[in-house]
Short mmCIF file of C-alpha atoms in Angstrom, two decimals:
data_model
loop_
_atom_site.label_atom_id
_atom_site.label_comp_id
_atom_site.label_asym_id
_atom_site.label_seq_id
_atom_site.Cartn_x
_atom_site.Cartn_y
_atom_site.Cartn_z
CA GLN O 1 -36.05 -27.57 -5.96
CA LYS O 2 -32.70 -27.37 -4.18
CA LEU O 3 -34.15 -25.00 -1.56
CA ARG O 4 -37.22 -27.18 -1.04
CA ALA O 5 -35.04 -30.24 -0.52
CA ALA O 6 -32.86 -28.33 1.96
CA GLY O 7 -35.94 -27.28 3.91
CA ARG O 8 -36.76 -30.89 4.69
CA GLU O 9 -33.50 -31.83 6.44
CA PRO O 10 -32.66 -30.36 9.88
CA LEU O 11 -29.05 -29.28 9.28
CA ASP O 12 -29.76 -28.14 5.73
CA ALA O 13 -32.74 -26.16 7.05
CA CYS O 14 -30.33 -24.34 9.40
CA ALA O 15 -28.14 -23.44 6.42
CA LEU O 16 -31.25 -22.30 4.54
CA ILE O 17 -32.15 -19.86 7.32
CA PHE O 18 -28.57 -18.54 7.42
CA ALA O 19 -28.72 -18.05 3.63
CA LEU O 20 -31.82 -15.87 4.03
CA LEU O 21 -29.87 -13.67 6.43
CA LEU O 22 -26.61 -13.55 4.50
CA ASP O 23 -25.64 -9.98 3.71
CA ARG O 24 -24.82 -8.91 0.14
CA ASP O 25 -21.60 -7.17 1.23
CA PRO O 26 -18.67 -9.65 1.20
CA ALA O 27 -17.03 -7.88 4.17
CA VAL O 28 -20.21 -8.32 6.23
CA GLN O 29 -20.49 -11.93 5.04
CA ALA O 30 -16.98 -12.56 6.34
CA ARG O 31 -17.99 -11.16 9.76
CA GLN O 32 -21.15 -13.26 9.72
CA PHE O 33 -19.18 -16.45 9.09
CA ALA O 34 -16.49 -15.42 11.59
CA SER O 35 -19.21 -14.97 14.24
CA GLY O 36 -19.61 -18.74 14.27
CA GLY O 37 -22.95 -18.60 12.53
CA GLY O 38 -22.98 -21.14 9.77
CA ALA O 39 -19.19 -21.43 9.58
CA SER O 40 -19.37 -25.22 9.29
CA SER O 41 -21.79 -25.05 6.35
CA GLN O 42 -20.46 -21.96 4.57
CA ALA O 43 -20.45 -23.58 1.11
CA ALA O 44 -24.08 -24.70 1.47
CA ILE O 45 -25.14 -21.28 2.75
CA LEU O 46 -23.51 -19.54 -0.21
CA GLU O 47 -25.16 -21.98 -2.64
CA TYR O 48 -28.58 -21.50 -1.03
CA LYS O 49 -28.06 -17.74 -1.14
CA ARG O 50 -27.44 -17.96 -4.90
CA CYS O 51 -30.66 -19.97 -5.24
CA PHE O 52 -32.61 -17.43 -3.16
CA ASP O 53 -31.28 -14.64 -5.36
CA LEU O 54 -32.86 -16.42 -8.36
CA ALA O 55 -36.15 -17.24 -6.61
CA PRO O 56 -39.05 -14.79 -6.46
CA LEU O 57 -39.65 -13.13 -3.08
CA THR O 58 -43.03 -14.87 -2.90
CA GLU O 59 -41.17 -18.19 -2.39
CA TYR O 60 -39.35 -17.05 0.77
CA VAL O 61 -42.18 -17.50 3.29
CA PRO O 62 -43.24 -20.94 1.97
CA LEU O 63 -39.60 -22.06 2.19
CA ILE O 64 -39.36 -20.84 5.79
CA GLU O 65 -42.61 -22.66 6.59
CA LEU O 66 -41.15 -25.80 5.02
CA ALA O 67 -37.97 -25.51 7.12
CA ILE O 68 -39.75 -25.12 10.48
CA PRO O 69 -40.75 -28.80 10.90
CA ALA O 70 -37.20 -29.86 9.96
CA LEU O 71 -35.74 -27.45 12.54
CA LYS O 72 -37.99 -29.06 15.16
CA ASN O 73 -36.08 -32.30 14.56
CA LEU O 74 -32.80 -30.85 15.83
CA SER O 75 -31.53 -32.27 19.11
CA ASP O 76 -31.64 -29.99 22.16
CA ARG O 77 -27.90 -29.37 21.82
CA GLN O 78 -28.14 -28.70 18.08
CA TYR O 79 -31.01 -26.26 18.55
CA ALA O 80 -29.17 -24.36 21.31
CA ALA O 81 -26.11 -24.06 19.06
CA PHE O 82 -28.27 -23.02 16.09
CA GLN O 83 -30.11 -20.35 18.06
CA ALA O 84 -26.88 -18.87 19.44
CA ALA O 85 -25.23 -18.96 16.00
CA LEU O 86 -28.32 -17.40 14.42
CA LEU O 87 -28.26 -14.48 16.84
CA ALA O 88 -24.51 -13.98 16.28
CA PHE O 89 -25.03 -14.14 12.51
CA ILE O 90 -27.74 -11.46 12.68
CA GLN O 91 -25.70 -9.16 14.92
CA ALA O 92 -22.47 -9.48 12.88
CA ASP O 93 -23.29 -6.41 10.79
CA ASP O 94 -23.95 -4.19 13.86
CA GLU O 95 -27.19 -2.99 12.27
CA PHE O 96 -30.79 -3.46 13.30
CA SER O 97 -32.87 -5.06 10.57
CA PHE O 98 -36.55 -5.51 11.15
CA ARG O 99 -36.55 -8.37 8.59
CA GLU O 100 -33.82 -10.17 10.53
CA TRP O 101 -35.64 -9.64 13.81
CA ILE O 102 -38.91 -10.98 12.40
CA LEU O 103 -37.21 -14.10 11.06
CA TYR O 104 -35.44 -14.65 14.40
CA GLN O 105 -38.70 -14.24 16.32
CA LEU O 106 -40.46 -16.62 13.96
CA ILE O 107 -37.83 -19.30 14.51
CA VAL O 108 -37.75 -18.80 18.28
CA SER O 109 -41.54 -18.80 18.64
CA GLN O 110 -42.29 -21.65 16.21
CA VAL O 111 -39.31 -23.88 16.90
CA GLY O 112 -37.76 -22.78 20.18
CA ALA O 113 -40.86 -23.29 22.29
CA GLN O 114 -40.44 -27.06 22.20
CA TYR O 115 -36.84 -26.78 23.41
CA ALA O 116 -37.51 -24.39 26.26
CA ALA O 117 -37.03 -25.92 29.67
CA VAL O 118 -40.20 -26.15 31.69
CA GLU O 119 -39.93 -23.32 34.18
CA ARG O 120 -42.38 -21.39 36.24
CA ARG O 121 -44.46 -19.11 34.08
CA PRO O 122 -43.33 -15.49 34.23
CA ALA O 123 -45.70 -13.08 35.91
CA THR O 124 -48.42 -11.48 33.85
CA PRO O 125 -47.19 -8.03 32.81
CA THR O 126 -48.70 -4.89 34.26
CA GLN O 127 -50.75 -2.49 32.16
CA GLY O 128 -47.76 -0.12 32.16
CA GLU O 129 -45.47 -2.87 30.84
CA ILE O 130 -47.99 -3.77 28.14
CA LYS O 131 -48.30 -0.08 27.13
CA ALA O 132 -44.51 0.35 26.95
CA ALA O 133 -44.12 -2.87 24.93
CA THR O 134 -46.86 -1.81 22.51
CA GLU O 135 -45.25 1.61 22.05
CA SER O 136 -41.88 -0.06 21.37
CA LEU O 137 -43.35 -2.30 18.66
CA LEU O 138 -45.26 0.60 17.12
CA ALA O 139 -42.04 2.65 17.04
CA ALA O 140 -40.20 -0.18 15.29
CA LEU O 141 -42.94 -0.42 12.68
CA ALA O 142 -43.06 3.35 12.21
CA TRP O 143 -39.29 3.54 11.70
CA ARG O 144 -39.67 1.26 8.67
CA GLU O 145 -40.43 4.63 7.03
CA PRO O 146 -37.11 6.42 6.46
CA ASP O 147 -38.68 9.91 6.50
CA PRO O 148 -38.87 10.97 10.20
CA ALA O 149 -41.98 13.10 9.63
CA LYS O 150 -43.84 10.23 7.98
CA ALA O 151 -42.57 7.83 10.63
CA GLY O 152 -43.95 10.16 13.31
CA GLY O 153 -47.30 10.25 11.54
CA ALA O 154 -47.39 6.46 11.31
CA TYR O 155 -46.53 6.18 15.01
CA ALA O 156 -49.29 8.63 15.96
CA ALA O 157 -51.79 6.70 13.82
CA GLY O 158 -50.72 3.44 15.48
CA LEU O 159 -51.17 4.92 18.95
CA ARG O 160 -54.66 6.16 18.02
CA ALA O 161 -55.61 2.77 16.56
CA MET O 162 -54.51 1.06 19.78
CA GLY O 163 -56.36 3.57 21.95
CA LEU O 164 -53.14 4.90 23.49
CA PRO O 165 -52.44 8.55 24.31
CA ALA O 166 -50.49 10.62 21.79
CA ALA O 167 -46.73 10.70 22.28
CA ASP O 168 -43.59 11.71 20.42
CA LEU O 169 -41.99 9.03 18.28
CA ALA O 170 -39.51 7.10 20.37
CA PRO O 171 -36.03 6.38 18.99
CA ARG O 172 -35.65 3.24 16.90
CA PRO O 173 -35.64 0.37 19.44
CA ALA O 174 -32.69 -2.00 19.58
CA MET O 175 -33.22 -5.65 18.73
CA GLU O 176 -32.95 -6.70 22.38
CA ALA O 177 -35.55 -4.14 23.49
CA LEU O 178 -37.89 -5.18 20.71
CA THR O 179 -37.50 -8.83 21.68
CA LYS O 180 -38.33 -8.03 25.32
CA SER O 181 -41.39 -6.08 24.15
CA MET O 182 -42.59 -9.06 22.11
CA GLN O 183 -42.06 -11.39 25.07
CA THR O 184 -44.05 -9.02 27.31
CA LEU O 185 -46.95 -8.95 24.89
CA GLN O 186 -46.87 -12.72 24.50
CA ARG O 187 -47.27 -13.08 28.27
CA SER O 188 -50.20 -10.65 28.44
#
């Protein structure tokens, strides 16, 4: 109930999202809070994290969906600060987490679109850019498998399913590269 109530209020919804991303390691938590992400609501984030630890995993997505409308009620300035703090919070552990990236992309795509300044639409990507972006996303998905041989097999299967030529498994893409790939595919 506490998490559901938090998901309905804009600033509490921010703390809820930070709680989902809070690392289990206290040293990493300290870096996350020192990054500026959620520092002002540290007590709430820790409390929401304790609640999440007691909740079944099946409740996580509905709680995120509940928080999205509340996040859309942030002011432009609040959203800009939240997005910057969220990115700093995610990067505080110096590790790439596909789960963190997915949550960040969900927030940016579902909430951030309404805050984006109206600018000229970026050019439609070329076929080569679309191919490279698709390969990057397939590599990220394949690397969810810790065994390199199985990851390579998953990557090859993904390429075949997408009708792309066979290729060696690319290194695990960085968060920034994966974000650019997603943006390219969204423009296609």
